[in-house]
Coordinates of C-alpha atoms in Angstrom, one line a residue:
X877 CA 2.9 12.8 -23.3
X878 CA 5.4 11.4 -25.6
X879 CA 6.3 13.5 -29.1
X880 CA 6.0 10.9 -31.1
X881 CA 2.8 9.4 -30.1
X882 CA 0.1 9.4 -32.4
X883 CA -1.9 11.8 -30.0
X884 CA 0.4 14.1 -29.3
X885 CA 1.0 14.6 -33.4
X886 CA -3.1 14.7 -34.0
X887 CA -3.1 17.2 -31.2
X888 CA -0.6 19.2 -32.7
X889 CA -2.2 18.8 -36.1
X890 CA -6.1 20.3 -34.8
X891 CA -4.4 23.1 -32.5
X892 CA -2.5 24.2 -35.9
X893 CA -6.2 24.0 -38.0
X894 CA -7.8 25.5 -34.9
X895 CA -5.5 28.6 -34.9
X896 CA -5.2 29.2 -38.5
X897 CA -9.3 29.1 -38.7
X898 CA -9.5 31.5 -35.4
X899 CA -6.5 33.6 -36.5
X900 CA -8.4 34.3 -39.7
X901 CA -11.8 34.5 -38.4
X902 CA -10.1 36.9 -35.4
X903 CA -8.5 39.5 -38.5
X904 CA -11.9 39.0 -40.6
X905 CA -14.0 40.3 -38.1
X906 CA -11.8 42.9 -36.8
X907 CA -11.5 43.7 -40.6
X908 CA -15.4 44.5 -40.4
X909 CA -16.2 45.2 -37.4
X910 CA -16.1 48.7 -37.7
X911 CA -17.6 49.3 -41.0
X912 CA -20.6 47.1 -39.7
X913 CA -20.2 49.1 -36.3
X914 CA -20.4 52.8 -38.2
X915 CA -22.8 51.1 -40.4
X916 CA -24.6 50.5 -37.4
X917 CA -24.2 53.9 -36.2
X918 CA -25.2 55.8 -39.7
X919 CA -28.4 54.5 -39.9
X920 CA -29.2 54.8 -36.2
X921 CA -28.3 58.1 -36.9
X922 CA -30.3 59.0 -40.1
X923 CA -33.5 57.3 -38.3
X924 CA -32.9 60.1 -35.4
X925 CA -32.2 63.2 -38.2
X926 CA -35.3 62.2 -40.2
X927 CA -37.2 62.0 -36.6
X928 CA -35.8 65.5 -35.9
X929 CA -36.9 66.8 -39.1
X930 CA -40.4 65.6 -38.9
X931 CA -41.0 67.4 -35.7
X932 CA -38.9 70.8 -36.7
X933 CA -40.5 70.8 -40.1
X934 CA -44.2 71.4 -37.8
X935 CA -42.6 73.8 -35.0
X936 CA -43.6 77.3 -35.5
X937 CA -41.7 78.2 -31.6
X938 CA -38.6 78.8 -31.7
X939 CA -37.4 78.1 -28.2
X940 CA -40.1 74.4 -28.2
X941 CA -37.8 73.9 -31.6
X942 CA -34.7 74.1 -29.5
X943 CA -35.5 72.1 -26.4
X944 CA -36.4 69.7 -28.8
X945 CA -33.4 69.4 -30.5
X946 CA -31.7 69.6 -27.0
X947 CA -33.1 66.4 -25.6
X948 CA -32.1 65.0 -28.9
X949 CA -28.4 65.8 -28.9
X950 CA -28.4 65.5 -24.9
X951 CA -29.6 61.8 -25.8
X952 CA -26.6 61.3 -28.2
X953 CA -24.3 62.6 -26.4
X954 CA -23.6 64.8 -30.1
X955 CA -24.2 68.5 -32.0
X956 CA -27.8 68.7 -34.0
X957 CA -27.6 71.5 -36.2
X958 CA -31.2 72.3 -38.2
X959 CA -31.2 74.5 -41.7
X960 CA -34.4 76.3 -43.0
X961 CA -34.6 76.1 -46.7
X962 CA -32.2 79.0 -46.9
X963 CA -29.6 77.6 -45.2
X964 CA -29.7 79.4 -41.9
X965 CA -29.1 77.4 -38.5
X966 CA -32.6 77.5 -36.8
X967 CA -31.4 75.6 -34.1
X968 CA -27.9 74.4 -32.9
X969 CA -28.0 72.2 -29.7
X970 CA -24.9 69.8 -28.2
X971 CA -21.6 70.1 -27.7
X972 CA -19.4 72.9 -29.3
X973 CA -20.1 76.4 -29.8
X974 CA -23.4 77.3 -31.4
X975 CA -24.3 78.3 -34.7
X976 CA -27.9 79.6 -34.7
X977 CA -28.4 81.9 -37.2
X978 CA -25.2 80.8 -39.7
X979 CA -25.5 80.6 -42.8
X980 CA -24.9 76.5 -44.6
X981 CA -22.6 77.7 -46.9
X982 CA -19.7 79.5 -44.5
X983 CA -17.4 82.8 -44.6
X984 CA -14.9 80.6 -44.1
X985 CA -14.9 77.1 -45.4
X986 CA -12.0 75.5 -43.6
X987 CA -13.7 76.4 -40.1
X988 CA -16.9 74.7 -40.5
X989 CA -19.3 71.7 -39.4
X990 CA -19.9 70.5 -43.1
X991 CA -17.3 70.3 -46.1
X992 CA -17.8 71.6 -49.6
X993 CA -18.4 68.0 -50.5
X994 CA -21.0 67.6 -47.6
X995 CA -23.0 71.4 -48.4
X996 CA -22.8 69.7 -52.0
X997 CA -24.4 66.8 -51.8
X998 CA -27.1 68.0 -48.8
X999 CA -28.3 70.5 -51.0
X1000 CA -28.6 68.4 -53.9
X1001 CA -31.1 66.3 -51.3
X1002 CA -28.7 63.4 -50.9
X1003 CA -27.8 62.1 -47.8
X1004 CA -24.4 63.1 -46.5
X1005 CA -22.4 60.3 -44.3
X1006 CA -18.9 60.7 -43.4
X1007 CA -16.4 60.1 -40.2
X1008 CA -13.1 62.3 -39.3
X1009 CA -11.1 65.0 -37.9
X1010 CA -13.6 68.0 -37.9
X1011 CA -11.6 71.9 -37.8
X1012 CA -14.9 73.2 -36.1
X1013 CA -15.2 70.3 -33.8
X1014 CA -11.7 70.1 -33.2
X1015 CA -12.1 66.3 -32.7
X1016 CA -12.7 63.0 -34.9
X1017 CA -16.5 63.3 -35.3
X1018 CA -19.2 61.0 -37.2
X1019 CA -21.3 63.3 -39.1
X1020 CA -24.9 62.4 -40.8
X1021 CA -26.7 65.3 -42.7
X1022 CA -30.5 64.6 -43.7
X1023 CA -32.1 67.0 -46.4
X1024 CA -35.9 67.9 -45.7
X1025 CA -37.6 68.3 -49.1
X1026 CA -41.2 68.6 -50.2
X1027 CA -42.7 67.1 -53.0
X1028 CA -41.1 70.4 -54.8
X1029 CA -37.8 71.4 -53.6
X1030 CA -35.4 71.0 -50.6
X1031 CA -37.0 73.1 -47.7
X1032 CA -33.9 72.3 -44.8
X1033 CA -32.0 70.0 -43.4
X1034 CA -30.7 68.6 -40.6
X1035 CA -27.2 68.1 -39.5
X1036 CA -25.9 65.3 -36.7
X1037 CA -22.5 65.5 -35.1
X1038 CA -21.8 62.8 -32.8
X1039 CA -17.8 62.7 -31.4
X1040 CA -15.7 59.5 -32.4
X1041 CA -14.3 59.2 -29.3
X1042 CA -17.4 57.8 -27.2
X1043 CA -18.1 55.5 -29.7
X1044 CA -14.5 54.4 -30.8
X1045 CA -14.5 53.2 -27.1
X1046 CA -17.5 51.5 -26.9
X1047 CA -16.0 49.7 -30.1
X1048 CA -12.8 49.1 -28.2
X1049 CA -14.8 47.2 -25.5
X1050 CA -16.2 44.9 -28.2
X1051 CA -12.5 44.1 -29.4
X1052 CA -11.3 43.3 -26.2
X1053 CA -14.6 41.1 -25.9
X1054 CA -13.7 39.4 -28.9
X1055 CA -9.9 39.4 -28.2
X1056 CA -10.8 37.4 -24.7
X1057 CA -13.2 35.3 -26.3
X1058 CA -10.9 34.3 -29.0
X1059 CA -8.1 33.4 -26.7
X1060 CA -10.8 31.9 -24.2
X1061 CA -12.1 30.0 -27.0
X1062 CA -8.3 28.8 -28.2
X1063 CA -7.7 27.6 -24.6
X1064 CA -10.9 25.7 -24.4
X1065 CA -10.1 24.0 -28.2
X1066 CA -7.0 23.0 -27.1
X1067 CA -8.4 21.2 -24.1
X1068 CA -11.0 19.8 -26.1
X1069 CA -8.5 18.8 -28.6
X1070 CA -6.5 17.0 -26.4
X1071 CA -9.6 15.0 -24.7
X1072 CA -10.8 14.3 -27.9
X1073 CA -7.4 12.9 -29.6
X1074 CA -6.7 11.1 -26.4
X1075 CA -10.3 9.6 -26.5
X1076 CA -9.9 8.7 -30.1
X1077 CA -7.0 7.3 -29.9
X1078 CA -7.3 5.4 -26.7
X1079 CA -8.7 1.9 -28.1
X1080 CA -5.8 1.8 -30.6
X1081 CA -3.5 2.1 -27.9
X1082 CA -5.2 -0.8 -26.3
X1083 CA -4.6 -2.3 -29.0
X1084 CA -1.4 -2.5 -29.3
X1085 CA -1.1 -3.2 -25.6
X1086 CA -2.9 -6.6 -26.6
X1087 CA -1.1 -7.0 -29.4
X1088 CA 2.0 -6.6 -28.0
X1089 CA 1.2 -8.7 -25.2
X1090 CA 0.6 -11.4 -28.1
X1091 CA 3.5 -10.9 -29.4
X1092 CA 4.9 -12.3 -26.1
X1093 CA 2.6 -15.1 -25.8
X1094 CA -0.2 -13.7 -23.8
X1095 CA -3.3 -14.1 -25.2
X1096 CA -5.9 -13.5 -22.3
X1097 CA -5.8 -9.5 -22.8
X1098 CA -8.8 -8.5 -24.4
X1099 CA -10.3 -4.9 -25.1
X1100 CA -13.1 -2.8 -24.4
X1101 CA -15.3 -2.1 -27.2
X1102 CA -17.3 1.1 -26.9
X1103 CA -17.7 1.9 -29.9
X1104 CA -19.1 0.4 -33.7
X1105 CA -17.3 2.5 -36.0
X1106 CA -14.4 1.1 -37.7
X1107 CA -12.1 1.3 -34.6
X1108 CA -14.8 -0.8 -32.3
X1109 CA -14.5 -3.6 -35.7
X1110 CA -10.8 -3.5 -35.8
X1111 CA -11.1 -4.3 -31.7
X1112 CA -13.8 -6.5 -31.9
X1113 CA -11.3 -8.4 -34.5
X1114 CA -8.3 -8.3 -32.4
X1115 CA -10.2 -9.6 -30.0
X1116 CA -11.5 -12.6 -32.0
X1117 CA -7.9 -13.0 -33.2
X1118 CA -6.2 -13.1 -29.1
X1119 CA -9.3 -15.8 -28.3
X1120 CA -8.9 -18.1 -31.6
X1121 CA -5.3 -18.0 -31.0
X1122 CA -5.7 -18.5 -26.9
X1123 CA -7.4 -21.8 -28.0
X1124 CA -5.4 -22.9 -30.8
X1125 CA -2.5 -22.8 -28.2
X1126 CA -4.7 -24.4 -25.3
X1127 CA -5.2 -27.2 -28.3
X1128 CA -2.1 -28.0 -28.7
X1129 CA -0.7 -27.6 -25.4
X1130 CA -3.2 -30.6 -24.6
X1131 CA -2.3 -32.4 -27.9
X1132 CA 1.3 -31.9 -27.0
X1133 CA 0.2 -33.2 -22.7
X1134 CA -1.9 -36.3 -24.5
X1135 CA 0.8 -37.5 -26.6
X1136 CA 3.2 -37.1 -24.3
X1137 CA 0.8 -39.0 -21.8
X1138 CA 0.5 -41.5 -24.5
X1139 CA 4.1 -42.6 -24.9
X1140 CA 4.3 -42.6 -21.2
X1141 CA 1.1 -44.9 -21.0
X1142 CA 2.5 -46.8 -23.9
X1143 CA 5.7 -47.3 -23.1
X1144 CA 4.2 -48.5 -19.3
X1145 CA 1.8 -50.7 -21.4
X1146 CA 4.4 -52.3 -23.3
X1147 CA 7.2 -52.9 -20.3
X1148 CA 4.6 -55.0 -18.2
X1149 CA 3.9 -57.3 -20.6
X1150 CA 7.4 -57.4 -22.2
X1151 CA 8.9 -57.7 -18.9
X1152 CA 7.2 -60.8 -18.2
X1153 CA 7.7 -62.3 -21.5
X1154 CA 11.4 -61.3 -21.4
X1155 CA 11.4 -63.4 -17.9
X1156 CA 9.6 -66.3 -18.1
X1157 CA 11.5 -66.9 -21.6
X1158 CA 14.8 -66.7 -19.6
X1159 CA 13.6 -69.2 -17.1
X1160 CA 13.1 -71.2 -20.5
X1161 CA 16.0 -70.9 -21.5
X1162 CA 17.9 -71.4 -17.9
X1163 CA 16.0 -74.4 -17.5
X1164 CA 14.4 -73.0 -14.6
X1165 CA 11.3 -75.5 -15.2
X1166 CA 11.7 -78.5 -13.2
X1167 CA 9.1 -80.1 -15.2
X1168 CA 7.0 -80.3 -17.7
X1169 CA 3.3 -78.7 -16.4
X1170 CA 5.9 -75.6 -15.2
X1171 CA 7.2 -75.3 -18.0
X1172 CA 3.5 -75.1 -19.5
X1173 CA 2.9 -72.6 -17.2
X1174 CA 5.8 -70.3 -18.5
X1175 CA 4.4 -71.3 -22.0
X1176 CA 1.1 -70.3 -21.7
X1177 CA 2.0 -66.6 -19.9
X1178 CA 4.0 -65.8 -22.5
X1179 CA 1.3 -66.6 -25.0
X1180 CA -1.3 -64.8 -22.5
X1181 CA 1.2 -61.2 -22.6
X1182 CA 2.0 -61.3 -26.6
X1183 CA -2.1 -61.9 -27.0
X1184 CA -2.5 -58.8 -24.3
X1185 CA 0.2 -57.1 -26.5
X1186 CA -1.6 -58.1 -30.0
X1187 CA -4.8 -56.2 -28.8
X1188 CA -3.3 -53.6 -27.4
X1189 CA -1.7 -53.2 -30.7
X1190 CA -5.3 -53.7 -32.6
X1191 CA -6.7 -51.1 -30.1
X1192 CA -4.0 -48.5 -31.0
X1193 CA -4.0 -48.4 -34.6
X1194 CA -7.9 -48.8 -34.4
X1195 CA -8.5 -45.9 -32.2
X1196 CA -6.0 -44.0 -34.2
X1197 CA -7.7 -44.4 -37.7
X1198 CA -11.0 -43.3 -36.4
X1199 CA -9.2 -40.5 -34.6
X1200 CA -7.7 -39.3 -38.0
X1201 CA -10.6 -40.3 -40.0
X1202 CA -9.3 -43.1 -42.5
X1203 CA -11.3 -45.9 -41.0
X1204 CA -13.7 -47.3 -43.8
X1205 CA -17.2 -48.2 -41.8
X1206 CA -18.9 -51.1 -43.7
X1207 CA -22.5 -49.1 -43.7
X1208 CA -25.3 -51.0 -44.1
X1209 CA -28.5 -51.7 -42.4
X1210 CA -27.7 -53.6 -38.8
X1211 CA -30.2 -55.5 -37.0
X1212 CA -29.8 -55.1 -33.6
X1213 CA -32.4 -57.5 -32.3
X1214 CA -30.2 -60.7 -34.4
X1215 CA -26.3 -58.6 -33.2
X1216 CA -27.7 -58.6 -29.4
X1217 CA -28.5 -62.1 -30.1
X1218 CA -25.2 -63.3 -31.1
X1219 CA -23.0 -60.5 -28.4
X1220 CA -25.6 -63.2 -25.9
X1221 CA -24.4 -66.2 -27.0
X1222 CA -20.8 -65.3 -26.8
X1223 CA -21.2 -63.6 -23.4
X1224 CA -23.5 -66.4 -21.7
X1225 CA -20.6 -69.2 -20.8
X1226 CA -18.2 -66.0 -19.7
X1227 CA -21.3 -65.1 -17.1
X1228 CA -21.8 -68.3 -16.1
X1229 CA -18.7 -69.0 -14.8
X1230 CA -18.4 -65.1 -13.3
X1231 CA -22.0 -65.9 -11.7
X1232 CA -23.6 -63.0 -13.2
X1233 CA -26.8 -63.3 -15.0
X1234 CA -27.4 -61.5 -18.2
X1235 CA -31.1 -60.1 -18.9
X1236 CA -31.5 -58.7 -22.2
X1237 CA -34.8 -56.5 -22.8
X1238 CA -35.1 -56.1 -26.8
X1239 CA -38.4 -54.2 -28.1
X1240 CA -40.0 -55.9 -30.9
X1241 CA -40.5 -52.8 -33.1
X1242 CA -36.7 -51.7 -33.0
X1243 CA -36.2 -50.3 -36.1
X1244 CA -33.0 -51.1 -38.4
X1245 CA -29.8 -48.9 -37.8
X1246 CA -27.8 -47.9 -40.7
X1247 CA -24.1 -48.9 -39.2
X1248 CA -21.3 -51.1 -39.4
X1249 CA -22.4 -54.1 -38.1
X1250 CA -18.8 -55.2 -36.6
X1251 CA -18.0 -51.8 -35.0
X1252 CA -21.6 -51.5 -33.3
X1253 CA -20.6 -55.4 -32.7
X1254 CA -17.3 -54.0 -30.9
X1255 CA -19.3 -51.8 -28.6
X1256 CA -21.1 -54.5 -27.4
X1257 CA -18.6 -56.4 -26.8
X1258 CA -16.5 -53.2 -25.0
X1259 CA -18.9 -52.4 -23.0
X1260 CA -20.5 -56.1 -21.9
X1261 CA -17.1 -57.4 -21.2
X1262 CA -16.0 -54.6 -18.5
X1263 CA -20.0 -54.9 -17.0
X1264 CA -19.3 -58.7 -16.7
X1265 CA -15.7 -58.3 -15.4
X1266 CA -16.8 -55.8 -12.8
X1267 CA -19.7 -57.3 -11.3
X1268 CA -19.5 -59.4 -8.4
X1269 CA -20.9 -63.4 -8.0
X1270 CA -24.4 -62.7 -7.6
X1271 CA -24.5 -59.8 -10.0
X1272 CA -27.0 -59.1 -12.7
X1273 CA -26.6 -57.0 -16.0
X1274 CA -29.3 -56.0 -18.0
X1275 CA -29.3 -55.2 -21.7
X1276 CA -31.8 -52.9 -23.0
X1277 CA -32.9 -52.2 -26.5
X1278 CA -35.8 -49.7 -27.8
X1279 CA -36.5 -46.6 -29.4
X1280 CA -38.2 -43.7 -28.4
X1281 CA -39.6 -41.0 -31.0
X1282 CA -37.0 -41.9 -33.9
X1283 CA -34.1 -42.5 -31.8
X1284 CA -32.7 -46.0 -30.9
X1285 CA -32.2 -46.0 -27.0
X1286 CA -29.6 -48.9 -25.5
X1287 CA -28.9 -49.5 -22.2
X1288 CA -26.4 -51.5 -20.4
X1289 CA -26.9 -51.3 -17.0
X1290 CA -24.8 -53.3 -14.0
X1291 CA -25.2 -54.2 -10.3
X1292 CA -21.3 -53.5 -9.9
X1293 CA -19.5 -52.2 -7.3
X1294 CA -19.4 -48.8 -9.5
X1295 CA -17.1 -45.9 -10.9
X1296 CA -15.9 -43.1 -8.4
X1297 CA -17.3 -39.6 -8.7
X1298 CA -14.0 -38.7 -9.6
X1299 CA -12.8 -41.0 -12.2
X1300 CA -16.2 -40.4 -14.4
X1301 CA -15.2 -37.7 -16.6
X1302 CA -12.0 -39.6 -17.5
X1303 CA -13.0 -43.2 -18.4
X1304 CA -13.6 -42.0 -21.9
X1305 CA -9.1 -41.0 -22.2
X1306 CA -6.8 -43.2 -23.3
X1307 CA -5.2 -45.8 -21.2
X1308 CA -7.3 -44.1 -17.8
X1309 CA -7.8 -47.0 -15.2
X1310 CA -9.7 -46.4 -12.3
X1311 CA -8.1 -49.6 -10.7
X1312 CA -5.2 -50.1 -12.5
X1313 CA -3.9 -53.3 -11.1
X1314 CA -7.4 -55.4 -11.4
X1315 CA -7.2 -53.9 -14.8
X1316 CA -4.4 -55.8 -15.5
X1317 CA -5.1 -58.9 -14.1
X1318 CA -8.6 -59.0 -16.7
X1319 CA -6.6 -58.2 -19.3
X1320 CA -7.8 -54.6 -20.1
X1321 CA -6.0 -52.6 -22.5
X1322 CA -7.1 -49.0 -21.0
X1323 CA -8.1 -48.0 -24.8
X1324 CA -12.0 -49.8 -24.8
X1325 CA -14.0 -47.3 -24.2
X1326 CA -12.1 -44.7 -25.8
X1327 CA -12.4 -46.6 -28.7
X1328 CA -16.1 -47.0 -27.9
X1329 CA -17.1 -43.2 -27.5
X1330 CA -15.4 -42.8 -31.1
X1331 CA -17.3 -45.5 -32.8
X1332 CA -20.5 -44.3 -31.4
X1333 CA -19.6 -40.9 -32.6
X1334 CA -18.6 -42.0 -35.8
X1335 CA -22.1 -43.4 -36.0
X1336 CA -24.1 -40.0 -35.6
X1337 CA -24.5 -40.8 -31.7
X1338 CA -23.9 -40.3 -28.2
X1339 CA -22.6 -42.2 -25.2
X1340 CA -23.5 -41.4 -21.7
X1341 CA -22.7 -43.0 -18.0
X1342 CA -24.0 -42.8 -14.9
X1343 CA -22.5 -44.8 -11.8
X1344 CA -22.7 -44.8 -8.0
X1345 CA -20.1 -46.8 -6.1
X1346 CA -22.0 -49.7 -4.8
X1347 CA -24.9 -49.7 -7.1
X1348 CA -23.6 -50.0 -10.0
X1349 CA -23.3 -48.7 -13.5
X1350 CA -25.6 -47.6 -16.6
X1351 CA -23.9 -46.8 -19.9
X1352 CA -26.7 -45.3 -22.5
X1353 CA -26.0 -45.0 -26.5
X1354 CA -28.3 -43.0 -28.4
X1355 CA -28.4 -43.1 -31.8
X1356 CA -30.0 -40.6 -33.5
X1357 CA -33.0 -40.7 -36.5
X1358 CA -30.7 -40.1 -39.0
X1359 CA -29.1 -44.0 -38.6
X1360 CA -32.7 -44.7 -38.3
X1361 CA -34.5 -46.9 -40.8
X1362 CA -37.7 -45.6 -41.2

């Protein structure tokens, strides 16, 4: 465990608070643990006096009187010394040397049970209480005198010797008790202490594993959130941060993969088409026509490749305007019945000569569409010229216009030879050819149905295809009630 980790200086920190707070709380209760202990003691003791007084006070035999008393010292292990009311030992039981038949106040006041103090206060009827060396004893002794008194005067007492030693032991016991506990008690708080700062202090060290791990461009790493105090938010937010950030970067990695796939597709775009021109104007040049329908010929491709180039030029800076947003629709409300019409009429010589018959299915109660009628034009267009350019002699393609709910449904559905499984989730990218060279030779640009999929979207709607190879190939717009007329 590294010194200056945060745990190891919180650990330090609670093991410092834990001992100051037991070191005090250890010297406090040592502090009172014998006055509560000798407190303890003094009023067990009184209860047993006043007990003893009671039944000498009513015991008229002597010798009853003192096996009495004997059970009663033999039970405290101590000296129980009873006075009539003129202070003569009736009875002297326990350890030492009797004194039945002494007088309270002594001969000789240095070798006796009680103190000046103590015959003082017992036979003005107070309680006496006191613990230390005793001459008579010749030990350390706790002593407890009890006066008996009648509703007149003082008519004994009784006097309880019990040796320190026993008892000073007995509190010695509870010490080392404490002194274990307090030391067992320390061990376990260090423990604990050390769990617990590790515990706490865990998620913020996986945090800056993930953070770190950012730092060096990693942001799959994520934490564990157990918690939802402020330490499972700051996680939960570092989290949110590594996956916002994870995508921000997959973004751009694929903006930075489809630009650079668009200059490569761009540049390929351009060198076909300028390529040929760059030839066949050469040849022109050179004289390389030997007459004057060849030289027609050369003519007429390059006009066919700068065309190609015009629209794929038109498609660009189209598709890039609606990308960024600064395309201006013309919204109004679009007929769809009267533009299906006129996308008919320019598509029906084109079919003709392809041998494909167009069948257009258009449902009288089609509501108006709030659009631009060009760009919904343009999708028409897109999307009938690659149906009729892909279906073989014999083909059909059926146009279908309705609306279901408040949605406008359209359908364009061919009998073409179909889209691979494969190449259907990338018809909608840039420049993607599923056959790139009879792309070329009908005079696609790769950007059509990109350029599609953004005016539909720009509309509100969606575009969907389905396609089997060999069966052919259904394109569905929806556009939702919003463009609705109602």
């Amino acid at each position: 465990m590294k010194s200056s980790s945060i745990v190891t200086k919180l650990w330090i920190v609670i093991n410092i608070l834990t001992l100051i707070v037991i070191g005090v709380a250890g010297i406090v209760h040592t502090s009172i643990m014998d006055k509560i202990y000798y407190d303890v003691q003094f009023r067990q003791l009184t209860s047993l006096a006043r007990k003893v007084a009671n039944f000498t006070s009513t015991e008229n035999d002597s010798q009853a009187m003192d096996l009495k008393v004997k059970m009663a010292s033999d039970f405290i292990e101590g000296n129980i010394m009873v006075y009539d009311k003129k202070g003569i030992v009736q009875s002297s039981e326990g350890f030492a040397k009797s004194t039945k038949d002494t007088s309270l106040v002594p001969i000789n006041p240095t070798y006796s049970p009680l103190t000046k103090d103590d015959i003082k206060e017992l036979l003005s009827g107070e309680t006496v209480f006191h613990k230390g060396n005793n001459p008579f004893f010749n030990t350390q002794v706790l002593t407890v005198g009890v006066p008996v008194t009648d509703p007149q005067s003082l008519i004994g007492a009784v006097v309880i010797h019990v040796p320190i030693e026993p008892l000073a032991g007995q509190l010695a016991v509870f010490k080392t008790i404490t002194v274990y506990s307090t030391v067992g008690g320390l061990g376990l708080a260090i423990t604990l202490s050390f769990l617990f700062s590790k515990k706490v202090f865990e998620p913020l060290r996986n945090m800056s594993r993930v953070a770190l791990a950012m730092a060096n461009g990693d942001f799959s790493r994520r934490i564990t959130i157990n918690t939802t105090d402020e330490v499972g938010l700051l996680a939960d937010s570092l989290n949110t941060l590594s996956g916002q950030l994870q995508e921000k970067l997959a973004q751009l990695e694929r903006l930075d993969q489809t630009r650079r796939e668009f200059v490569s597709n761009l540049s390929h775009e351009m060198k076909t088409p300028l390529s040929i021109i760059q030839a066949f104007t050469e040849a022109l040049q050179d004289d390389l026509a030997v007459d004057a329908n060849e030289k027609s010929s050369y003519l007429n491709n390059i006009y066919e490749e700068t065309a190609r180039l015009k629209r794929l030029i038109t498609d660009i800076l189209d598709l890039k305007k609606m990308e960024e947003g600064y395309e201006d629709f013309k919204m109004n409300y679009v007929d769809l019945k009267l533009l299906a019409s006129s996308v008919q009429s320019n598509f029906s010589t084109l079919a003709e000569e392809k041998g494909v018959k167009l069948i257009f299915h258009i449902s009288r109660k089609t509501p108006l569409v709030w659009g631009d009628s060009d760009r919904l034009k343009q999708v028409f267009i897109n999307l009938l010229d690659n149906a009729v350019r892909h279906t073989p002699r014999g083909g059909e393609i059926v146009i279908t216009i309705g609306h279901k709910a408040d949605n406008v449904l359209i359908e364009i559905k061919d009998s073409g030879l179909g889209i691979a499984p494969e190449d259907l989730p990338m018809i909608w990218e840039r420049f993607y050819k599923g056959d790139k060279s009879r792309s070329r030779s009908q005079g696609g640009t790769g950007l059509g149905l990109a350029i599609v999929k953004r005016i539909i979207e720009t509309h509100g709607g969606h575009i969907s295809v389905w396609s089997k190879l060999g069966e052919g190939t259904i394109f569905t717009i929806i556009l939702p009630k919003e463009m609705v007329m109602r």
